[in-house]
Short mmCIF file of C-alpha atoms (C1' of nucleotides) in Angstrom, two decimals:
data_model
loop_
_atom_site.label_atom_id
_atom_site.label_comp_id
_atom_site.label_asym_id
_atom_site.label_seq_id
_atom_site.Cartn_x
_atom_site.Cartn_y
_atom_site.Cartn_z
CA MET G 1 -12.20 27.52 -7.97
CA ALA G 2 -9.78 25.25 -9.69
CA SER G 3 -6.28 25.36 -8.22
CA SER G 4 -6.64 28.58 -6.29
CA PRO G 5 -5.12 28.32 -2.86
CA SER G 6 -6.38 31.37 -1.08
CA THR G 7 -3.47 32.40 1.07
CA LYS G 8 -0.33 30.71 -0.18
CA SER G 9 1.52 30.74 -3.47
CA ASN G 10 -0.56 31.19 -6.57
CA PHE G 11 1.51 28.82 -8.63
CA ALA G 12 -0.08 25.47 -9.19
CA PRO G 13 2.34 22.64 -8.63
CA ILE G 14 3.67 21.43 -11.92
CA LYS G 15 2.49 17.94 -12.48
CA THR G 16 3.72 15.91 -15.36
CA ARG G 17 0.72 13.68 -15.17
CA ARG G 18 1.75 10.36 -16.48
CA ALA G 19 -0.76 8.35 -18.41
CA PHE G 20 -0.89 5.48 -15.97
CA GLU G 21 -1.56 7.88 -13.12
CA VAL G 22 -4.58 9.33 -14.83
CA ILE G 23 -5.92 5.87 -15.50
CA CYS G 24 -5.44 4.79 -11.90
CA GLU G 25 -7.19 7.89 -10.73
CA GLN G 26 -10.19 7.35 -12.94
CA ILE G 27 -10.58 3.78 -11.82
CA ARG G 28 -10.20 4.79 -8.19
CA GLU G 29 -12.88 7.40 -8.70
CA GLN G 30 -15.27 4.82 -10.05
CA LEU G 31 -14.47 2.78 -6.99
CA ALA G 32 -15.20 5.57 -4.55
CA ALA G 33 -18.36 6.44 -6.47
CA GLY G 34 -19.56 2.87 -6.35
CA THR G 35 -19.66 2.44 -10.12
CA LEU G 36 -17.09 -0.27 -9.59
CA LYS G 37 -17.34 -2.60 -6.68
CA ALA G 38 -15.78 -5.77 -5.38
CA GLY G 39 -16.23 -8.68 -7.73
CA ASP G 40 -16.64 -6.61 -10.86
CA LYS G 41 -14.52 -7.46 -13.86
CA LEU G 42 -12.75 -4.82 -15.88
CA PRO G 43 -12.61 -5.10 -19.66
CA ALA G 44 -9.64 -6.86 -21.22
CA GLU G 45 -6.35 -5.01 -21.36
CA ARG G 46 -6.38 -4.58 -25.10
CA GLU G 47 -9.91 -3.28 -24.91
CA LEU G 48 -9.23 -0.88 -22.04
CA ALA G 49 -6.17 0.45 -23.84
CA VAL G 50 -8.36 1.46 -26.76
CA GLU G 51 -10.93 2.99 -24.45
CA PHE G 52 -8.38 5.10 -22.58
CA GLN G 53 -6.53 5.78 -25.85
CA VAL G 54 -3.20 4.67 -24.49
CA SER G 55 -0.84 1.89 -25.38
CA ARG G 56 -1.22 -1.44 -23.74
CA SER G 57 2.07 -0.92 -21.92
CA ALA G 58 0.85 2.24 -20.22
CA LEU G 59 -2.43 0.62 -19.35
CA ARG G 60 -0.61 -2.36 -17.92
CA GLU G 61 1.46 -0.15 -15.67
CA ALA G 62 -1.77 1.32 -14.36
CA LEU G 63 -3.28 -2.10 -13.74
CA ARG G 64 -0.07 -3.23 -12.13
CA SER G 65 -0.23 -0.27 -9.77
CA LEU G 66 -3.79 -1.08 -8.83
CA GLU G 67 -2.88 -4.70 -8.31
CA VAL G 68 0.01 -3.79 -6.05
CA ALA G 69 -2.37 -1.53 -4.19
CA GLY G 70 -4.60 -4.56 -3.66
CA ILE G 71 -7.49 -3.05 -5.56
CA ILE G 72 -7.64 -5.50 -8.43
CA ARG G 73 -6.39 -8.98 -9.08
CA ASN G 74 -5.18 -10.04 -12.49
CA VAL G 75 -6.10 -13.54 -13.53
CA LYS G 76 -4.75 -15.17 -16.62
CA GLY G 77 -6.42 -17.28 -19.23
CA ALA G 78 -9.81 -17.33 -20.91
CA LYS G 79 -12.43 -15.72 -18.70
CA GLY G 80 -9.52 -14.05 -16.98
CA GLY G 81 -9.05 -10.33 -16.57
CA ALA G 82 -8.81 -7.75 -13.84
CA PHE G 83 -11.23 -8.32 -11.02
CA VAL G 84 -11.97 -5.79 -8.33
CA GLN G 85 -10.92 -7.29 -5.04
CA THR G 86 -12.64 -7.41 -1.72
CA ALA G 87 -10.91 -5.49 1.02
CA GLU G 88 -7.76 -7.14 2.27
CA PRO G 89 -5.52 -5.50 4.84
CA ASP G 90 -2.40 -7.17 3.44
CA ARG G 91 -1.39 -4.12 1.47
CA ILE G 92 -1.61 -1.88 4.46
CA VAL G 93 0.61 -4.26 6.35
CA GLN G 94 3.04 -4.28 3.45
CA ALA G 95 3.02 -0.50 3.30
CA MET G 96 3.77 -0.25 7.01
CA GLN G 97 6.54 -2.77 6.68
CA ASP G 98 8.09 -0.76 3.87
CA TYR G 99 7.77 2.37 5.96
CA VAL G 100 9.61 0.84 8.85
CA HIS G 101 12.32 -0.56 6.60
CA LEU G 102 12.84 2.72 4.83
CA GLY G 103 12.61 4.89 7.87
CA ASP G 104 14.17 4.81 11.21
CA ILE G 105 11.25 3.71 13.30
CA SER G 106 12.76 2.40 16.48
CA LEU G 107 11.83 -0.76 18.23
CA GLY G 108 10.77 1.35 21.17
CA GLU G 109 8.16 3.12 19.14
CA LEU G 110 6.81 -0.13 17.81
CA THR G 111 6.50 -1.77 21.18
CA GLU G 112 5.01 1.28 22.79
CA ALA G 113 2.39 1.52 20.08
CA ARG G 114 1.66 -2.15 20.43
CA LEU G 115 1.20 -1.92 24.15
CA ALA G 116 -1.12 1.04 23.92
CA LEU G 117 -3.07 -0.60 21.14
CA GLN G 118 -3.50 -3.87 22.94
CA ASN G 119 -4.65 -1.97 25.95
CA ILE G 120 -7.57 -0.56 23.99
CA ILE G 121 -8.28 -3.84 22.32
CA VAL G 122 -8.42 -5.81 25.52
CA ARG G 123 -10.84 -3.33 27.03
CA LEU G 124 -13.13 -3.43 24.02
CA ALA G 125 -12.84 -7.17 23.64
CA CYS G 126 -13.67 -7.55 27.29
CA ALA G 127 -16.93 -5.79 26.67
CA ARG G 128 -17.82 -7.34 23.35
CA ALA G 129 -16.19 -10.73 22.93
CA THR G 130 -18.75 -13.43 22.22
CA GLU G 131 -18.47 -16.94 23.53
CA THR G 132 -17.43 -17.97 20.03
CA ASP G 133 -14.53 -15.55 20.15
CA LEU G 134 -13.44 -16.83 23.54
CA THR G 135 -13.52 -20.49 22.61
CA GLU G 136 -11.63 -19.70 19.44
CA LEU G 137 -8.95 -17.95 21.47
CA GLU G 138 -8.68 -20.97 23.73
CA ALA G 139 -8.46 -23.27 20.76
CA ILE G 140 -5.59 -21.27 19.35
CA ALA G 141 -3.77 -21.24 22.68
CA GLU G 142 -4.25 -24.98 22.89
CA ARG G 143 -2.96 -25.45 19.36
CA THR G 144 0.07 -23.35 20.20
CA ARG G 145 0.89 -25.85 22.91
CA GLN G 146 0.82 -28.72 20.45
CA GLU G 147 2.81 -27.10 17.68
CA THR G 148 6.38 -28.25 17.41
CA SER G 149 8.24 -25.60 15.45
CA VAL G 150 9.03 -22.11 16.59
CA GLU G 151 7.60 -20.67 13.42
CA ALA G 152 4.32 -22.53 13.76
CA ARG G 153 3.94 -21.31 17.30
CA TYR G 154 4.67 -17.78 16.22
CA ALA G 155 1.98 -18.07 13.57
CA CYS G 156 -0.40 -19.14 16.30
CA ALA G 157 0.51 -16.10 18.34
CA VAL G 158 -0.20 -13.82 15.41
CA GLU G 159 -3.54 -15.52 14.93
CA TYR G 160 -4.32 -15.18 18.61
CA TYR G 161 -3.77 -11.44 18.47
CA ALA G 162 -5.79 -11.20 15.28
CA VAL G 163 -8.76 -13.04 16.76
CA LEU G 164 -8.54 -10.93 19.88
CA ALA G 165 -8.63 -7.81 17.73
CA ARG G 166 -11.60 -9.22 15.84
CA ALA G 167 -13.41 -9.60 19.14
CA THR G 168 -13.54 -5.81 19.36
CA LYS G 169 -15.89 -5.91 16.36
CA ASN G 170 -13.87 -3.09 14.87
CA ARG G 171 -11.73 -3.99 11.90
CA ILE G 172 -9.56 -0.91 12.15
CA PHE G 173 -7.87 -2.38 15.19
CA GLY G 174 -7.35 -5.61 13.29
CA ILE G 175 -5.37 -3.76 10.66
CA PHE G 176 -3.20 -2.02 13.20
CA VAL G 177 -2.49 -5.25 15.04
CA ASP G 178 -1.69 -7.20 11.88
CA SER G 179 0.72 -4.50 10.80
CA LEU G 180 2.57 -4.43 14.06
CA SER G 181 2.66 -8.22 14.24
CA ALA G 182 4.23 -8.45 10.79
CA ILE G 183 6.83 -5.83 11.59
CA LEU G 184 7.74 -7.14 15.01
CA HIS G 185 8.05 -10.65 13.63
CA GLU G 186 11.40 -9.69 12.19
CA PHE G 187 12.72 -8.97 15.64
CA VAL G 188 11.63 -12.19 17.26
CA ARG G 189 14.76 -14.27 17.17
CA GLY G 190 17.27 -15.76 19.47
CA PRO G 191 18.02 -19.07 21.13
CA ASP G 192 15.93 -18.54 24.25
CA TYR G 193 12.86 -17.60 22.29
CA GLU G 194 11.53 -21.13 22.41
CA THR G 195 11.42 -21.24 26.19
CA LEU G 196 9.77 -17.84 26.25
CA GLN G 197 7.10 -19.07 23.85
CA GLN G 198 6.28 -21.94 26.14
CA SER G 199 5.81 -19.72 29.11
CA LEU G 200 3.58 -17.33 27.21
CA ILE G 201 0.94 -19.92 26.46
CA GLU G 202 -0.34 -20.03 30.00
CA SER G 203 -0.68 -16.29 29.94
CA ARG G 204 -2.97 -16.53 26.92
CA PHE G 205 -5.28 -18.88 28.75
CA LYS G 206 -5.35 -16.57 31.71
CA LEU G 207 -6.31 -13.65 29.53
CA VAL G 208 -9.25 -15.55 28.11
CA ARG G 209 -10.41 -16.38 31.61
CA HIS G 210 -10.32 -12.70 32.56
CA LEU G 211 -12.20 -11.81 29.40
CA ARG G 212 -14.84 -14.38 30.10
CA ALA G 213 -15.24 -12.99 33.61
CA ARG G 214 -15.48 -9.54 32.02
CA ASP G 215 -12.77 -8.42 34.40
CA GLU G 216 -11.36 -5.57 32.37
CA GLU G 217 -8.62 -4.48 34.70
CA ALA G 218 -7.31 -7.98 35.26
CA ALA G 219 -7.32 -8.61 31.52
CA VAL G 220 -5.44 -5.42 30.81
CA ALA G 221 -2.92 -6.22 33.50
CA GLU G 222 -2.38 -9.69 32.14
CA MET G 223 -1.85 -8.38 28.63
CA ARG G 224 0.57 -5.79 29.87
CA LYS G 225 2.58 -8.36 31.78
CA HIS G 226 2.51 -10.62 28.76
CA LEU G 227 3.73 -8.00 26.33
CA GLU G 228 6.36 -6.64 28.65
CA ARG G 229 7.96 -10.05 28.83
CA VAL G 230 7.92 -10.33 25.06
CA HIS G 231 9.35 -6.89 24.66
CA ARG G 232 12.12 -7.51 27.14
CA HIS G 233 13.13 -10.50 25.10
CA VAL G 234 12.91 -8.67 21.82
CA ARG G 235 14.88 -5.74 23.11
CA LYS G 236 17.60 -7.94 24.48
CA ASN G 237 17.99 -9.84 21.25
CA SER G 238 17.81 -6.70 19.22
CA LYS G 239 20.72 -5.27 21.17
CA ALA G 240 22.62 -8.50 20.79
CA ALA G 241 22.10 -8.38 17.05
CA ALA G 242 23.15 -4.76 16.88
CA SER G 243 26.35 -5.37 18.80
CA GLY G 244 27.26 -8.48 16.79
CA MET S 1 11.87 -27.47 6.76
CA ALA S 2 10.94 -25.96 3.45
CA SER S 3 7.20 -25.86 2.84
CA SER S 4 6.18 -28.43 5.40
CA PRO S 5 3.26 -27.22 7.48
CA SER S 6 3.05 -29.79 10.18
CA THR S 7 -0.67 -30.12 10.66
CA LYS S 8 -2.38 -28.85 7.54
CA SER S 9 -2.24 -29.81 3.89
CA ASN S 10 1.09 -30.96 2.54
CA PHE S 11 0.66 -29.29 -0.81
CA ALA S 12 2.67 -26.16 -1.31
CA PRO S 13 0.67 -23.34 -2.82
CA ILE S 14 1.30 -23.10 -6.52
CA LYS S 15 2.75 -19.75 -7.37
CA THR S 16 3.20 -18.62 -10.90
CA ARG S 17 5.88 -16.18 -9.96
CA ARG S 18 5.80 -13.36 -12.39
CA ALA S 19 9.03 -11.71 -13.40
CA PHE S 20 8.21 -8.33 -11.96
CA GLU S 21 7.35 -9.92 -8.61
CA VAL S 22 10.72 -11.56 -8.35
CA ILE S 23 12.43 -8.29 -9.15
CA CYS S 24 10.42 -6.40 -6.56
CA GLU S 25 11.27 -9.02 -4.02
CA GLN S 26 14.97 -8.86 -4.68
CA ILE S 27 15.00 -5.11 -4.39
CA ARG S 28 12.95 -5.25 -1.20
CA GLU S 29 15.41 -7.76 0.19
CA GLN S 30 18.30 -5.43 -0.47
CA LEU S 31 16.31 -2.78 1.30
CA ALA S 32 15.66 -4.85 4.39
CA ALA S 33 19.28 -5.98 4.39
CA GLY S 34 20.51 -2.43 4.18
CA THR S 35 22.35 -2.91 0.91
CA LEU S 36 19.99 -0.31 -0.46
CA LYS S 37 19.03 2.67 1.59
CA ALA S 38 17.24 5.97 1.23
CA GLY S 39 18.90 8.24 -1.28
CA ASP S 40 20.56 5.50 -3.27
CA LYS S 41 20.10 5.48 -7.00
CA LEU S 42 19.31 2.36 -8.91
CA PRO S 43 20.93 1.74 -12.29
CA ALA S 44 19.11 2.91 -15.38
CA GLU S 45 16.15 0.88 -16.57
CA ARG S 46 17.86 -0.43 -19.68
CA GLU S 47 20.82 -1.43 -17.58
CA LEU S 48 18.77 -3.10 -14.85
CA ALA S 49 16.80 -5.00 -17.47
CA VAL S 50 20.03 -6.55 -18.72
CA GLU S 51 21.14 -7.33 -15.19
CA PHE S 52 17.91 -9.07 -14.27
CA GLN S 53 17.74 -10.62 -17.74
CA VAL S 54 14.23 -9.42 -18.39
CA SER S 55 12.72 -7.06 -20.89
CA ARG S 56 12.50 -3.42 -20.11
CA SER S 57 8.71 -3.72 -19.90
CA ALA S 58 8.83 -6.31 -17.16
CA LEU S 59 11.41 -4.33 -15.30
CA ARG S 60 9.33 -1.19 -15.62
CA GLU S 61 6.33 -2.94 -14.11
CA ALA S 62 8.50 -3.85 -11.17
CA LEU S 63 9.76 -0.31 -10.77
CA ARG S 64 6.24 1.00 -11.12
CA SER S 65 5.13 -1.31 -8.31
CA LEU S 66 7.91 -0.09 -6.08
CA GLU S 67 7.08 3.49 -6.91
CA VAL S 68 3.44 2.99 -6.07
CA ALA S 69 4.56 1.38 -2.85
CA GLY S 70 6.47 4.57 -2.11
CA ILE S 71 9.82 2.82 -2.06
CA ILE S 72 11.40 4.52 -5.02
CA ARG S 73 10.81 7.66 -6.99
CA ASN S 74 11.38 7.80 -10.71
CA VAL S 75 12.86 10.98 -12.04
CA LYS S 76 13.21 11.73 -15.68
CA GLY S 77 16.04 13.22 -17.66
CA ALA S 78 19.79 13.01 -17.56
CA LYS S 79 21.03 12.11 -14.10
CA GLY S 80 17.51 10.83 -13.53
CA GLY S 81 16.66 7.32 -12.50
CA ALA S 82 15.04 5.45 -9.68
CA PHE S 83 15.95 6.83 -6.27
CA VAL S 84 15.23 5.05 -3.03
CA GLN S 85 12.89 7.23 -1.05
CA THR S 86 12.90 8.24 2.55
CA ALA S 87 10.00 6.92 4.57
CA GLU S 88 6.72 8.65 3.83
CA PRO S 89 3.49 7.53 5.40
CA ASP S 90 1.45 8.64 2.38
CA ARG S 91 1.28 5.17 0.96
CA ILE S 92 -0.04 3.72 4.14
CA VAL S 93 -2.73 6.33 4.18
CA GLN S 94 -3.56 5.54 0.59
CA ALA S 95 -3.71 1.84 1.36
CA MET S 96 -6.06 2.41 4.25
CA GLN S 97 -8.23 4.61 2.13
CA ASP S 98 -8.44 1.91 -0.52
CA TYR S 99 -9.29 -0.60 2.14
CA VAL S 100 -12.16 1.45 3.43
CA HIS S 101 -13.46 2.10 -0.07
CA LEU S 102 -13.30 -1.52 -1.05
CA GLY S 103 -14.62 -2.90 2.17
CA ASP S 104 -17.57 -2.03 4.21
CA ILE S 105 -15.87 -0.35 7.10
CA SER S 106 -18.59 1.57 8.83
CA LEU S 107 -18.38 5.11 10.03
CA GLY S 108 -18.92 3.80 13.52
CA GLU S 109 -15.77 1.75 13.38
CA LEU S 110 -13.77 4.68 12.10
CA THR S 111 -14.96 7.08 14.76
CA GLU S 112 -14.54 4.57 17.53
CA ALA S 113 -10.99 3.86 16.45
CA ARG S 114 -10.30 7.55 16.24
CA LEU S 115 -11.61 8.21 19.70
CA ALA S 116 -9.62 5.42 21.25
CA LEU S 117 -6.51 6.48 19.40
CA GLN S 118 -6.77 10.11 20.37
CA ASN S 119 -7.24 9.03 23.92
CA ILE S 120 -3.84 7.37 23.91
CA ILE S 121 -2.26 10.21 22.05
CA VAL S 122 -3.50 12.86 24.40
CA ARG S 123 -2.19 10.94 27.38
CA LEU S 124 1.22 10.48 25.84
CA ALA S 125 1.35 14.00 24.52
CA CYS S 126 0.44 15.29 27.95
CA ALA S 127 3.50 13.61 29.32
CA ARG S 128 5.91 14.38 26.53
CA ALA S 129 4.87 17.50 24.64
CA THR S 130 7.61 20.09 24.57
CA GLU S 131 6.96 23.80 24.76
CA THR S 132 7.70 23.92 21.03
CA ASP S 133 4.94 21.43 20.37
CA LEU S 134 2.48 23.39 22.46
CA THR S 135 3.19 26.73 20.84
CA GLU S 136 2.94 25.11 17.44
CA LEU S 137 -0.46 23.74 18.36
CA GLU S 138 -1.58 27.17 19.48
CA ALA S 139 -0.27 28.71 16.29
CA ILE S 140 -2.28 26.27 14.23
CA ALA S 141 -5.43 26.91 16.22
CA GLU S 142 -4.88 30.62 15.76
CA ARG S 143 -4.36 30.17 12.04
CA THR S 144 -7.56 28.17 11.84
CA ARG S 145 -9.40 31.15 13.21
CA GLN S 146 -8.03 33.38 10.46
CA GLU S 147 -8.62 31.05 7.55
CA THR S 148 -11.58 31.90 5.40
CA SER S 149 -12.46 28.76 3.49
CA VAL S 150 -13.90 25.58 4.90
CA GLU S 151 -11.25 23.52 3.18
CA ALA S 152 -8.41 25.60 4.55
CA ARG S 153 -9.78 25.27 8.04
CA TYR S 154 -10.12 21.55 7.63
CA ALA S 155 -6.49 21.39 6.52
CA CYS S 156 -5.58 23.19 9.71
CA ALA S 157 -7.51 20.66 11.74
CA VAL S 158 -5.65 17.81 10.09
CA GLU S 159 -2.39 19.55 10.82
CA TYR S 160 -3.40 20.11 14.42
CA TYR S 161 -4.04 16.41 14.91
CA ALA S 162 -0.79 15.58 13.16
CA VAL S 163 1.26 17.87 15.37
CA LEU S 164 -0.50 16.53 18.42
CA ALA S 165 0.40 13.01 17.36
CA ARG S 166 3.97 14.10 16.78
CA ALA S 167 4.07 15.35 20.35
CA THR S 168 3.87 11.73 21.48
CA LYS S 169 7.35 11.28 19.97
CA ASN S 170 6.08 8.07 18.42
CA ARG S 171 5.62 8.14 14.67
CA ILE S 172 3.39 5.09 14.61
CA PHE S 173 0.58 7.12 16.10
CA GLY S 174 1.18 9.77 13.49
CA ILE S 175 0.55 7.26 10.75
CA PHE S 176 -2.65 6.03 12.31
CA VAL S 177 -3.94 9.54 12.81
CA ASP S 178 -3.08 10.65 9.29
CA SER S 179 -4.88 7.65 7.88
CA LEU S 180 -8.03 8.23 9.84
CA SER S 181 -7.96 11.93 9.06
CA ALA S 182 -7.77 11.27 5.35
CA ILE S 183 -10.58 8.76 5.44
CA LEU S 184 -12.88 10.77 7.64
CA HIS S 185 -12.32 13.83 5.48
CA GLU S 186 -14.70 12.36 2.93
CA PHE S 187 -17.50 12.39 5.47
CA VAL S 188 -17.08 15.96 6.59
CA ARG S 189 -19.72 17.75 4.59
CA GLY S 190 -22.94 19.59 5.07
CA PRO S 191 -24.14 23.16 5.35
CA ASP S 192 -23.76 23.50 9.09
CA TYR S 193 -20.19 22.32 9.07
CA GLU S 194 -18.85 25.83 8.98
CA THR S 195 -20.52 26.82 12.23
CA LEU S 196 -19.26 23.63 13.83
CA GLN S 197 -15.73 24.43 12.72
CA GLN S 198 -15.89 27.81 14.40
CA SER S 199 -16.97 26.37 17.68
CA LEU S 200 -14.25 23.74 17.63
CA ILE S 201 -11.44 26.24 17.58
CA GLU S 202 -11.92 27.25 21.20
CA SER S 203 -11.81 23.60 22.16
CA ARG S 204 -8.39 23.28 20.59
CA PHE S 205 -7.03 26.11 22.67
CA LYS S 206 -8.48 24.56 25.79
CA LEU S 207 -6.78 21.28 25.02
CA VAL S 208 -3.41 22.96 24.74
CA ARG S 209 -3.95 24.67 28.09
CA HIS S 210 -4.67 21.30 29.68
CA LEU S 211 -1.60 19.81 28.08
CA ARG S 212 0.56 22.64 29.30
CA ALA S 213 -0.78 22.13 32.79
CA ARG S 214 -0.04 18.42 32.36
CA ASP S 215 -3.60 17.73 33.42
CA GLU S 216 -4.06 14.41 31.69
CA GLU S 217 -7.64 13.72 32.67
CA ALA S 218 -8.85 17.19 31.73
CA ALA S 219 -7.09 16.93 28.39
CA VAL S 220 -8.59 13.55 27.65
CA ALA S 221 -12.04 14.80 28.60
CA GLU S 222 -11.68 17.83 26.38
CA MET S 223 -10.60 15.72 23.44
CA ARG S 224 -13.47 13.35 24.00
CA LYS S 225 -15.99 16.17 24.10
CA HIS S 226 -14.40 17.67 21.02
CA LEU S 227 -14.52 14.49 18.99
CA GLU S 228 -17.98 13.55 20.07
CA ARG S 229 -19.29 16.80 18.68
CA VAL S 230 -17.52 16.20 15.41
CA HIS S 231 -18.79 12.68 15.22
CA ARG S 232 -22.35 13.69 15.93
CA HIS S 233 -22.14 16.06 13.01
CA VAL S 234 -20.52 13.54 10.72
CA ARG S 235 -23.03 10.88 11.62
CA LYS S 236 -25.97 13.17 11.02
CA ASN S 237 -24.70 14.23 7.62
CA SER S 238 -23.79 10.70 6.71
CA LYS S 239 -27.35 9.60 7.39
CA ALA S 240 -28.68 12.52 5.41
CA ALA S 241 -26.50 11.55 2.48
CA ALA S 242 -27.56 7.94 2.70
CA SER S 243 -31.24 8.78 2.72
CA GLY S 244 -30.94 11.30 -0.11
"C1'" DA B 1 32.37 35.13 -17.71
"C1'" DT B 2 27.76 34.60 -19.63
"C1'" DG B 3 24.11 32.77 -21.94
"C1'" DG B 4 22.16 30.10 -25.38
"C1'" DA B 5 22.45 25.98 -28.41
"C1'" DT B 6 23.83 21.08 -28.59
"C1'" DT B 7 24.01 16.61 -27.03
"C1'" DA B 8 23.74 12.57 -24.30
"C1'" DT B 9 21.12 10.26 -20.77
"C1'" DT B 10 17.01 8.55 -18.97
"C1'" DG B 11 12.19 7.76 -17.98
"C1'" DG B 12 7.50 7.60 -20.60
"C1'" DT B 13 4.92 5.89 -24.34
"C1'" DC B 14 3.89 3.35 -28.34
"C1'" DG B 15 2.84 -0.65 -31.42
"C1'" DG B 16 3.35 -5.12 -32.59
"C1'" DA B 17 4.68 -9.77 -31.78
"C1'" DC B 18 4.82 -14.22 -29.40
"C1'" DC B 19 4.28 -17.22 -25.25
"C1'" DA B 20 1.61 -19.52 -21.33
"C1'" DT B 21 -2.50 -20.36 -19.09
"C1'" DT B 22 -7.16 -21.24 -18.95
"C1'" DG B 23 -11.89 -22.27 -19.95
"C1'" DA B 24 -15.27 -23.70 -23.43
"C1'" DG B 25 -16.78 -26.42 -26.99
"C1'" DG B 26 -16.36 -30.09 -29.99
"C1'" DT B 27 -15.11 -35.01 -30.97
"C1'" DA B 28 -13.87 -39.73 -30.61
"C1'" DG B 29 -14.20 -43.79 -27.90
"C1'" DC B 30 -16.33 -46.49 -24.49
"C1'" DG K 1 -25.11 -41.12 -22.90
"C1'" DC K 2 -20.98 -40.27 -20.61
"C1'" DT K 3 -16.16 -39.56 -20.28
"C1'" DA K 4 -11.70 -38.30 -21.85
"C1'" DC K 5 -9.14 -35.95 -24.96
"C1'" DC K 6 -8.27 -32.38 -28.44
"C1'" DT K 7 -8.68 -27.95 -30.37
"C1'" DC K 8 -9.28 -23.22 -30.12
"C1'" DA K 9 -10.05 -18.67 -28.73
"C1'" DA K 10 -9.49 -15.30 -25.06
"C1'" DT K 11 -6.42 -13.09 -21.97
"C1'" DG K 12 -2.57 -11.80 -19.12
"C1'" DG K 13 2.77 -11.99 -19.24
"C1'" DT K 14 6.80 -10.99 -21.69
"C1'" DC K 15 9.75 -9.33 -25.22
"C1'" DC K 16 11.61 -6.15 -28.79
"C1'" DG K 17 12.59 -2.00 -30.98
"C1'" DA K 18 11.41 2.49 -31.79
"C1'" DC K 19 10.43 7.32 -30.74
"C1'" DC K 20 9.12 11.19 -27.56
"C1'" DA K 21 10.06 14.42 -23.60
"C1'" DA K 22 12.54 16.14 -19.93
"C1'" DT K 23 16.89 17.24 -18.10
"C1'" DA K 24 21.69 18.15 -16.96
"C1'" DA K 25 26.29 18.50 -18.70
"C1'" DT K 26 28.91 20.34 -22.31
"C1'" DC K 27 30.32 23.33 -25.87
"C1'" DC K 28 30.44 27.53 -28.32
"C1'" DA K 29 29.73 32.26 -29.57
"C1'" DT K 30 29.46 36.66 -27.69
#
DNA sequence: ATGGATTATTGGTCGGACCATTGAGGTAGC
DNA sequence: GCTACCTCAATGGTCCGACCAATAATCCAT
């Protein structure tokens, strides 16, 4: 059955399989099969090179690829080596950021996706948020109030959204939210942003109150109002930047 | 303001910045700034190495990283080189797949996310799908009926979801859907899958009819019914695999 | 003009060398 | 006996120089 598409062309795509690709693939297979799992340590580079019968350079390119993909982490020194990582969404975020930079994803698409996503999240969080989640959200909102720099407050906002997503007890949403946060961060600029920030804090407290009351519709409405204000600001400043 | 978190530790994180990281960063910067854009060709490796004042090996590791990230594509031969790519969501999908493999994302999380996502998509598609989109969806459903192999039919299903997502006119949703499709593909197994596939085709036609009638609620309901059947199957086979 | 051989360019791989970091073990001094 | 320092081996990071393989432009013979 190897390489026999039933209906289309019968020519197999020509693949100049590079050594490092094959290596990556094999390691990924072991990962999917469970032979390798988070925390495991791969043999030393020089050793692996012998095992795969490739030069150390080729092997290193493979390891580098896996590291960039967030699968392993290379640590130097004695007792160092390549360690299989635990899942971190950073790479997904990075990949999405690259995608937006390379492509022509418009701000409109980003904000629309964000709004729709937060709509789901608020509904789920409303049903599932624990008291711990809610107090944490309040703590973050409170901390936002005390922060002095714009950047610090923005970091708080990102954390607020992340914790809210976590309250859904579904990590997929967390990934999506983190990605959009990172991308939209680049658009959040402008002189009047600071005053906007201030006014958003109260909205965050309100949302928590709605969540605690398990008032889904009110929570959704609050989030929508909240985001629409942010997006108005972003859009305005984006246009200003484009025209300048 | 450099490296002065106001409330936390005052020690800046020690970073042993590796050469290839710095190179990647610089190239990414040029990308974000627009100095580099899709289609551009980077200088030859040997040339770039001189420019960055690093060895060719280090430079190659940087290029390899960027290639794995989907930012550039290396092409061999005269007039070859590293070309800046147009945006492709493949890498995001790959990253998500890695994340799921590494982590312990449960099937429940995946299916829940999928359901919520498709809910949004159907609503948006209902409002925005053009006649072209709808006929394309029908064509795919029709093709599914004619395909003979399980794999080919699954490919059609993936395409159906992709086109549906495209009908929202928001590429972000397309990325999310593609990612989930790729991940959930691994779970779609079992002897009775073929009969399930057959019965799903009719559902796809129904959905298109609802979309054409702009009947949002009916469309959403159909999609929900559709996915719940799939998920029941997947869950059953997943349990069977786990117990075996 | 055409078509094949030649050549220059460029990424892919190789092997070997040295550096920098890190942890372990050993040693001197208290 | 404990601590502080030194030494050393392991390991990733980098460099160099070479050759291979694919590829497109060029040249040459027909």
